[in-house]
Short mmCIF file of C-alpha atoms in Angstrom, two decimals:
data_model
loop_
_atom_site.label_atom_id
_atom_site.label_comp_id
_atom_site.label_asym_id
_atom_site.label_seq_id
_atom_site.Cartn_x
_atom_site.Cartn_y
_atom_site.Cartn_z
CA MET X 1133 2.52 101.14 140.06
CA MET X 1134 6.17 101.00 141.23
CA GLU X 1135 6.27 104.30 143.01
CA SER X 1136 3.46 103.35 145.07
CA LEU X 1137 4.93 100.03 146.34
CA ASN X 1138 6.53 100.14 149.93
CA LEU X 1139 10.04 98.87 150.26
CA ARG X 1140 9.22 97.47 153.65
CA HIS X 1141 6.47 95.29 152.25
CA LEU X 1142 8.86 94.12 149.63
CA ARG X 1143 11.45 93.24 152.16
CA SER X 1144 8.88 91.22 154.07
CA VAL X 1145 8.02 89.14 150.84
CA VAL X 1146 11.69 88.15 150.54
CA ALA X 1147 11.72 87.24 154.33
CA ILE X 1148 8.58 85.14 154.20
CA THR X 1149 9.85 83.23 151.00
CA ARG X 1150 13.24 82.47 152.54
CA LEU X 1151 12.02 81.73 156.29
CA GLY X 1152 8.53 80.07 155.40
CA SER X 1153 6.49 82.00 157.98
CA ILE X 1154 5.34 85.39 158.96
CA SER X 1155 6.38 85.02 162.46
CA ALA X 1156 9.88 84.22 161.38
CA ALA X 1157 9.78 86.83 158.72
CA ALA X 1158 8.52 89.57 161.36
CA THR X 1159 11.60 88.77 163.69
CA HIS X 1160 14.08 88.92 160.75
CA VAL X 1161 12.60 92.39 159.45
CA ASN X 1162 11.97 93.71 162.78
CA ILE X 1163 8.14 94.34 162.01
CA SER X 1164 5.32 93.11 164.05
CA GLN X 1165 3.26 90.16 162.78
CA PRO X 1166 0.13 92.17 162.17
CA ALA X 1167 2.04 94.81 160.26
CA ILE X 1168 3.49 92.06 157.99
CA THR X 1169 0.24 90.64 157.52
CA GLN X 1170 -1.39 93.85 156.60
CA GLY X 1171 1.50 94.88 154.33
CA LEU X 1172 1.34 91.67 152.51
CA SER X 1173 -2.38 91.97 151.94
CA LYS X 1174 -1.92 95.46 150.53
CA LEU X 1175 0.83 94.30 148.30
CA GLU X 1176 -1.14 91.34 146.99
CA ALA X 1177 -4.00 93.81 146.25
CA GLN X 1178 -1.84 96.13 144.33
CA LEU X 1179 -0.25 93.29 142.31
CA GLY X 1180 -3.69 91.59 141.77
CA ILE X 1181 -2.22 88.31 142.52
CA ALA X 1182 -1.58 86.02 145.47
CA LEU X 1183 2.18 85.64 146.44
CA PHE X 1184 1.58 82.95 149.08
CA HIS X 1185 -0.50 79.87 149.82
CA ARG X 1186 -1.42 80.12 153.44
CA LEU X 1187 -1.07 76.53 154.74
CA PRO X 1188 -1.14 75.22 158.42
CA GLU X 1189 2.53 74.46 158.06
CA GLY X 1190 3.35 77.89 156.92
CA MET X 1191 3.51 80.17 153.97
CA GLN X 1192 4.27 78.64 150.54
CA PRO X 1193 5.34 80.90 147.74
CA THR X 1194 3.06 80.95 144.60
CA GLU X 1195 4.67 81.10 141.16
CA ALA X 1196 4.31 85.00 141.33
CA ALA X 1197 6.55 85.15 144.58
CA ALA X 1198 8.99 82.80 143.03
CA VAL X 1199 9.37 85.12 140.10
CA LEU X 1200 9.10 88.35 142.15
CA THR X 1201 11.42 87.41 145.04
CA PRO X 1202 14.83 87.39 143.17
CA ARG X 1203 14.01 90.59 141.51
CA ILE X 1204 13.35 92.16 144.94
CA GLU X 1205 16.49 90.85 146.35
CA ARG X 1206 18.51 92.40 143.49
CA ALA X 1207 16.83 95.71 143.90
CA LEU X 1208 17.44 95.82 147.61
CA ASP X 1209 21.05 94.91 147.05
CA HIS X 1210 21.30 97.99 144.76
CA ILE X 1211 19.61 100.14 147.37
CA GLY X 1212 21.84 99.07 150.01
CA SER X 1213 20.02 100.22 153.28
CA PRO X 1214 17.02 98.89 154.82
CA LEU X 1215 16.23 102.33 155.93
CA VAL X 1216 15.72 103.76 152.40
CA THR X 1217 11.95 104.53 151.50
CA MET X 1218 10.41 104.43 148.10
CA ALA X 1219 9.71 108.08 148.39
CA GLN X 1220 13.37 109.05 148.94
CA MET X 1221 14.48 106.66 145.90
CA ARG X 1222 12.02 108.55 143.79
CA ALA X 1223 12.97 112.01 144.81
CA LEU X 1224 16.49 111.45 144.12
CA LEU X 1225 15.87 109.74 140.60
CA THR X 1226 13.54 112.58 139.77
CA LEU X 1227 16.12 115.25 140.66
CA ALA X 1228 18.79 113.34 138.66
CA GLU X 1229 16.51 113.24 135.70
CA GLY X 1230 14.99 116.65 136.12
CA GLY X 1231 18.10 118.39 136.87
CA SER X 1232 16.84 120.75 139.30
CA TYR X 1233 14.45 121.07 142.27
CA ALA X 1234 11.99 123.07 140.38
CA ARG X 1235 11.78 120.53 137.52
CA ALA X 1236 11.55 117.43 139.91
CA SER X 1237 8.69 119.46 141.73
CA ALA X 1238 6.86 119.66 138.52
CA ILE X 1239 7.29 116.10 137.70
CA THR X 1240 6.39 114.58 141.11
CA GLY X 1241 3.85 117.09 142.15
CA LEU X 1242 5.71 117.43 145.50
CA SER X 1243 6.82 120.81 146.85
CA GLN X 1244 10.44 121.81 146.76
CA PRO X 1245 10.71 121.73 150.54
CA ALA X 1246 9.34 118.26 150.63
CA LEU X 1247 11.94 117.11 148.06
CA HIS X 1248 14.66 118.90 150.03
CA ARG X 1249 13.54 116.90 153.15
CA ALA X 1250 13.40 113.73 151.50
CA LEU X 1251 16.95 114.09 150.14
CA ALA X 1252 18.27 115.37 153.36
CA ASP X 1253 16.86 112.22 155.16
CA LEU X 1254 18.29 110.06 152.44
CA ALA X 1255 21.79 111.55 153.07
CA ILE X 1256 21.52 110.82 156.71
CA VAL X 1257 20.21 107.27 156.13
CA LEU X 1258 23.15 106.57 153.70
CA ARG X 1259 25.67 108.53 155.78
CA ARG X 1260 27.04 110.46 152.83
CA PRO X 1261 26.32 113.83 151.00
CA LEU X 1262 24.53 113.45 147.80
CA VAL X 1263 23.89 116.85 146.38
CA GLU X 1264 25.79 120.06 146.64
CA ARG X 1265 25.18 123.60 145.36
CA ARG X 1266 27.13 124.76 142.35
CA GLY X 1267 26.53 128.48 141.88
CA LYS X 1268 22.77 128.89 141.20
CA GLY X 1269 22.46 125.11 140.23
CA ILE X 1270 23.06 121.78 141.87
CA ALA X 1271 25.52 119.03 141.40
CA PHE X 1272 25.68 115.45 142.64
CA THR X 1273 28.67 114.45 144.74
CA HIS X 1274 30.74 111.29 143.81
CA GLY X 1275 28.49 109.47 146.37
CA GLY X 1276 25.42 110.96 144.84
CA ARG X 1277 26.30 109.79 141.40
CA ARG X 1278 27.01 106.22 142.65
CA THR X 1279 23.66 106.11 144.42
CA VAL X 1280 21.69 107.46 141.40
CA ARG X 1281 23.04 104.64 139.36
CA ALA X 1282 22.32 102.16 142.15
CA PHE X 1283 18.68 103.31 142.43
CA ARG X 1284 18.26 103.22 138.62
CA LEU X 1285 19.39 99.58 138.67
CA ALA X 1286 17.09 98.77 141.59
CA ARG X 1287 14.17 100.40 139.69
CA ALA X 1288 14.93 98.39 136.58
CA GLU X 1289 14.74 95.21 138.57
CA LEU X 1290 11.48 96.21 140.19
CA ARG X 1291 9.99 97.02 136.83
CA ALA X 1292 11.18 93.73 135.44
CA GLY X 1293 9.57 91.99 138.27
CA LEU X 1294 6.15 93.73 137.81
CA ALA X 1295 6.28 92.99 134.11
CA GLU X 1296 6.81 89.32 134.85
CA ILE X 1297 3.80 89.36 137.32
CA GLU X 1298 1.73 90.85 134.47
CA THR X 1299 3.02 87.97 132.10
CA LEU X 1300 1.88 85.47 134.67
CA LYS X 1301 -1.65 87.26 134.66
CA GLY X 1302 -1.70 86.89 130.79
CA ARG X 1303 -0.81 90.52 130.03
CA GLU X 1304 2.34 91.29 128.21
CA VAL X 1305 2.92 94.90 129.27
CA ASP X 1306 6.77 94.43 129.54
CA ARG X 1307 9.19 96.72 127.63
CA ILE X 1308 12.58 96.32 126.40
CA ALA X 1309 14.87 99.36 125.97
CA VAL X 1310 17.36 99.11 123.24
CA GLY X 1311 20.52 101.17 122.18
CA ALA X 1312 20.81 101.11 118.54
CA MET X 1313 24.23 101.70 116.92
CA PRO X 1314 24.31 102.75 113.20
CA LEU X 1315 24.66 99.38 111.57
CA SER X 1316 22.03 97.48 113.76
CA ARG X 1317 19.48 100.25 112.48
CA ALA X 1318 20.10 99.17 108.81
CA ARG X 1319 18.74 95.66 108.75
CA VAL X 1320 19.04 93.45 111.93
CA LEU X 1321 17.09 95.61 114.39
CA PRO X 1322 14.23 96.47 112.15
CA GLU X 1323 13.69 92.78 111.01
CA ALA X 1324 13.78 91.70 114.72
CA VAL X 1325 11.42 94.42 115.98
CA ALA X 1326 8.87 93.61 113.31
CA ALA X 1327 8.96 89.80 114.05
CA PHE X 1328 8.84 90.44 117.69
CA HIS X 1329 5.84 92.78 117.51
CA LEU X 1330 3.86 90.27 115.37
CA ALA X 1331 4.38 87.71 118.28
CA HIS X 1332 4.12 90.18 121.23
CA PRO X 1333 1.85 93.12 120.17
CA GLU X 1334 1.44 94.42 123.63
CA ALA X 1335 4.95 94.56 124.52
CA ARG X 1336 6.79 97.90 124.22
CA ILE X 1337 10.07 98.47 122.46
CA LEU X 1338 11.92 101.71 123.19
CA ILE X 1339 14.81 102.39 120.76
CA SER X 1340 17.46 105.08 121.50
CA GLU X 1341 19.84 105.76 118.52
CA GLY X 1342 23.31 106.67 119.20
CA ALA X 1343 27.07 106.05 118.98
CA PHE X 1344 28.45 103.49 121.53
CA ILE X 1345 29.85 106.25 123.67
CA ASP X 1346 26.40 107.81 123.98
CA LEU X 1347 24.85 104.63 124.86
CA ILE X 1348 27.14 102.69 127.27
CA GLU X 1349 26.28 104.89 130.41
CA PRO X 1350 22.42 104.66 130.02
CA LEU X 1351 23.14 100.76 129.70
CA ARG X 1352 25.13 100.87 132.98
CA ASP X 1353 22.29 102.80 134.56
CA GLY X 1354 19.59 100.42 133.70
CA ASP X 1355 17.94 102.83 131.56
CA LEU X 1356 18.92 100.57 128.34
CA ASP X 1357 18.58 96.95 128.62
CA VAL X 1358 20.79 96.09 125.60
CA ILE X 1359 23.00 97.63 123.03
CA VAL X 1360 22.91 96.27 119.42
CA GLY X 1361 25.82 96.96 117.20
CA ALA X 1362 29.61 96.47 116.70
CA LEU X 1363 31.28 94.83 119.56
CA ARG X 1364 34.29 96.38 121.21
CA ASP X 1365 37.67 94.72 121.43
CA PRO X 1366 38.81 94.86 124.14
CA ALA X 1367 35.47 94.80 126.01
CA PRO X 1368 34.41 98.03 127.68
CA GLY X 1369 34.72 96.60 131.32
CA GLU X 1370 33.87 93.83 133.43
CA ASP X 1371 30.48 95.22 134.42
CA VAL X 1372 29.25 94.43 130.89
CA GLU X 1373 29.31 91.48 128.70
CA GLN X 1374 29.08 90.96 124.85
CA GLN X 1375 27.49 88.33 122.76
CA PRO X 1376 28.18 88.10 119.03
CA LEU X 1377 25.45 87.92 116.37
CA PHE X 1378 27.11 88.06 112.98
CA LEU X 1379 30.24 89.10 111.12
CA ASP X 1380 29.87 92.08 109.02
CA ARG X 1381 32.32 92.90 106.21
CA PRO X 1382 32.65 96.43 105.28
CA ALA X 1383 33.24 97.69 101.77
CA ILE X 1384 34.50 100.82 100.12
CA ILE X 1385 31.39 102.90 98.99
CA GLY X 1386 31.30 105.93 96.60
CA ARG X 1387 28.94 107.27 93.93
CA LYS X 1388 28.06 105.11 91.21
CA ASP X 1389 30.00 107.18 88.72
CA HIS X 1390 32.92 107.67 90.77
CA PRO X 1391 36.34 107.78 88.92
CA LEU X 1392 37.31 104.53 90.50
CA ALA X 1393 34.07 102.69 89.94
CA SER X 1394 35.46 100.16 87.58
CA GLY X 1395 36.10 97.95 90.49
CA VAL X 1396 39.87 97.33 89.58
CA ALA X 1397 41.33 100.11 91.75
CA SER X 1398 44.34 99.52 94.00
CA LEU X 1399 44.50 100.58 97.48
CA ALA X 1400 47.23 103.23 96.57
CA GLN X 1401 44.57 104.74 94.10
CA LEU X 1402 41.92 104.79 96.85
CA ALA X 1403 44.19 106.66 99.09
CA GLU X 1404 44.55 109.43 96.63
CA TYR X 1405 41.02 110.52 97.04
CA PRO X 1406 39.42 112.29 100.11
CA TRP X 1407 37.70 110.12 102.63
CA ILE X 1408 34.93 110.24 105.15
CA ALA X 1409 36.08 108.39 108.26
CA SER X 1410 34.03 107.18 111.16
CA PRO X 1411 34.97 108.62 114.59
CA ALA X 1412 38.26 107.58 116.06
CA GLY X 1413 38.00 104.82 118.54
CA THR X 1414 35.12 102.87 116.63
CA PRO X 1415 35.71 99.46 115.40
CA LEU X 1416 35.17 100.68 111.81
CA HIS X 1417 37.69 103.45 112.31
CA SER X 1418 40.26 100.99 113.53
CA ARG X 1419 39.69 98.68 110.41
CA TRP X 1420 39.91 101.63 107.99
CA ARG X 1421 43.23 102.41 109.42
CA ALA X 1422 44.40 98.95 109.48
CA MET X 1423 43.68 98.64 105.77
CA PHE X 1424 46.17 101.19 104.83
CA GLU X 1425 48.67 100.47 107.50
CA ARG X 1426 49.03 96.70 106.60
CA ALA X 1427 49.59 97.68 103.02
CA GLY X 1428 52.42 99.99 104.06
CA LEU X 1429 50.51 103.13 102.90
CA ALA X 1430 50.15 106.54 104.54
CA LEU X 1431 46.53 107.25 105.55
CA PRO X 1432 44.51 109.27 103.00
CA ARG X 1433 43.20 112.71 103.62
CA VAL X 1434 40.10 112.79 105.96
CA PRO X 1435 38.52 116.19 105.51
CA ILE X 1436 35.46 114.85 107.21
CA GLU X 1437 34.91 112.72 110.17
CA CYS X 1438 31.18 111.67 110.74
CA GLY X 1439 29.20 108.96 112.37
CA SER X 1440 25.90 109.88 110.61
CA VAL X 1441 25.10 107.31 107.93
CA ILE X 1442 22.42 109.68 106.53
CA ALA X 1443 24.91 112.43 106.19
CA ILE X 1444 27.60 110.24 104.61
CA ARG X 1445 25.37 108.83 102.07
CA GLN X 1446 24.34 112.26 100.80
CA ILE X 1447 28.08 113.42 100.56
CA LEU X 1448 29.12 110.34 98.79
CA ALA X 1449 26.37 110.77 96.22
CA THR X 1450 27.32 114.20 95.36
CA SER X 1451 31.10 114.10 95.49
CA ASP X 1452 34.24 112.05 94.91
CA PHE X 1453 34.55 111.07 98.51
CA LEU X 1454 34.91 107.46 99.60
CA ALA X 1455 33.83 105.80 102.79
CA MET X 1456 34.07 102.48 104.41
CA LEU X 1457 30.48 101.14 105.35
CA SER X 1458 28.72 98.07 105.54
CA PRO X 1459 26.67 97.45 102.37
CA ASP X 1460 23.48 96.83 104.51
CA GLN X 1461 23.95 100.66 105.58
CA VAL X 1462 23.39 101.81 102.11
CA GLY X 1463 21.31 98.98 100.73
CA LEU X 1464 18.67 101.08 99.15
CA GLU X 1465 21.28 103.42 97.51
CA LEU X 1466 23.07 100.48 96.15
CA SER X 1467 20.07 98.86 94.69
CA THR X 1468 18.87 102.08 92.98
CA GLY X 1469 22.37 102.82 91.65
CA LEU X 1470 22.99 106.07 93.48
CA LEU X 1471 26.06 104.55 95.20
CA GLY X 1472 28.26 101.66 94.37
CA ILE X 1473 30.77 99.36 95.83
CA ILE X 1474 34.11 100.71 94.67
CA ALA X 1475 36.20 98.04 96.37
CA GLU X 1476 36.00 95.03 98.71
CA VAL X 1477 37.73 95.17 101.98
CA PRO X 1478 39.91 92.29 103.17
CA ALA X 1479 37.92 89.58 104.94
CA GLU X 1480 40.09 89.76 107.91
CA LEU X 1481 38.82 93.36 108.55
CA SER X 1482 35.27 92.03 109.11
CA ARG X 1483 33.89 93.24 112.42
CA THR X 1484 31.53 91.48 114.82
CA ILE X 1485 28.08 92.69 115.35
CA GLY X 1486 26.39 91.72 118.62
CA ILE X 1487 24.60 92.61 121.80
CA THR X 1488 26.08 94.26 124.82
CA MET X 1489 24.38 94.09 128.10
CA ARG X 1490 25.07 94.54 131.80
CA SER X 1491 26.95 91.53 133.50
CA GLY X 1492 24.46 89.49 135.38
CA TRP X 1493 21.38 91.10 133.58
CA ARG X 1494 18.40 88.62 133.75
CA PRO X 1495 16.02 89.29 131.05
CA THR X 1496 12.29 88.67 131.62
CA MET X 1497 10.59 86.13 129.35
CA VAL X 1498 9.34 88.89 126.89
CA GLN X 1499 12.82 90.30 126.76
CA ALA X 1500 14.29 86.97 126.26
CA ALA X 1501 11.94 86.37 123.30
CA PHE X 1502 13.00 89.70 121.88
CA LEU X 1503 16.77 88.58 122.15
CA GLU X 1504 15.82 85.40 120.34
CA GLN X 1505 14.27 87.39 117.55
CA LEU X 1506 17.62 89.30 117.12
CA ARG X 1507 19.41 85.93 116.90
CA LEU X 1508 17.07 84.70 114.28
CA ALA X 1509 17.34 87.97 112.23
CA SER X 1510 21.09 87.66 112.46
CA GLY X 1511 21.01 84.12 111.35
CA ALA X 1512 19.02 85.01 108.37
CA ILE X 1513 21.49 87.84 107.43
CA ASP X 1514 24.26 85.31 107.62
CA ALA X 1515 22.31 82.71 105.48
CA SER X 1516 21.62 85.30 102.69
CA ARG X 1517 25.15 86.24 102.44
CA THR X 1518 26.46 82.82 101.98
CA ALA X 1519 23.63 81.67 99.63
#
């Protein structure tokens, strides 16, 4: 539905909400009163819900308008210009996601000349070039990349607003897009997703797996709502914020019959074996280094650097390699005896698992319910470890 909305109609909703009358709104947005009235009626028909009570003293916002107006305002702030149209916004985003005019044409059903015209008009409106030729392909200018991100964030706000309207109508068609880092996929995220689905069966959960470096830009773009996994120290920037969920204490993992499986190995003995290390720059890699450096030991050999828990588990099970992992990540292998905890890690090397989100992000009611399930699942994990 979002692509069929008219940004002028949405601007009118904000003006009517803030000014209290169609006549005042018409003057503010420079649209005639009949045009605003007609546009508002069309928008309410599209949404299937009234946005205003028509009273003798003016226009009183309904609950739907009270929910939708802040979302529209934030979207318009991201868009930046009152001259931008929804068609232009869609053309730019489709080109960015398709990677070429041919692909964007196939996605939208518009001809390539129509897409070229829409983007040329958008560049004029915004007073900056957006796309440039690179050989046989295209590339976005710096201003184009900034505009793509701004339009994606605007799209995310409008989607959230439409989802909240549907919730008011008794339909939970909302979605939450989650970036899942390795540890979150082991326990906390599956438990939260299962519980959330029971309570909200119509809501959609979109899970994208990856390392932090793969997920942070989609989060900033608005394509992801949250990332669940190990928090960064320092934080990755002022545009994102982090909320802790629980502490995870890694352990040294190896095959069950590893030569050091007796559980009394010293750190010096552990350093004599080959290791699989997580990628440099990750919280787990930093703690792995700190464990040896604080003991005054040289780092052991690291023939393999790997962020895939699936691959690490298989290598550990068939070799003398060691790795620092959370026991939750290999819970099944530990319970079946395929792998074992070779040594504990000092408690001060625990890492904080939590939620990363955009600064100022306002979850919908359904999204807030999912975050609450994450917190409940994390509390249950903490309780099971201290029981």
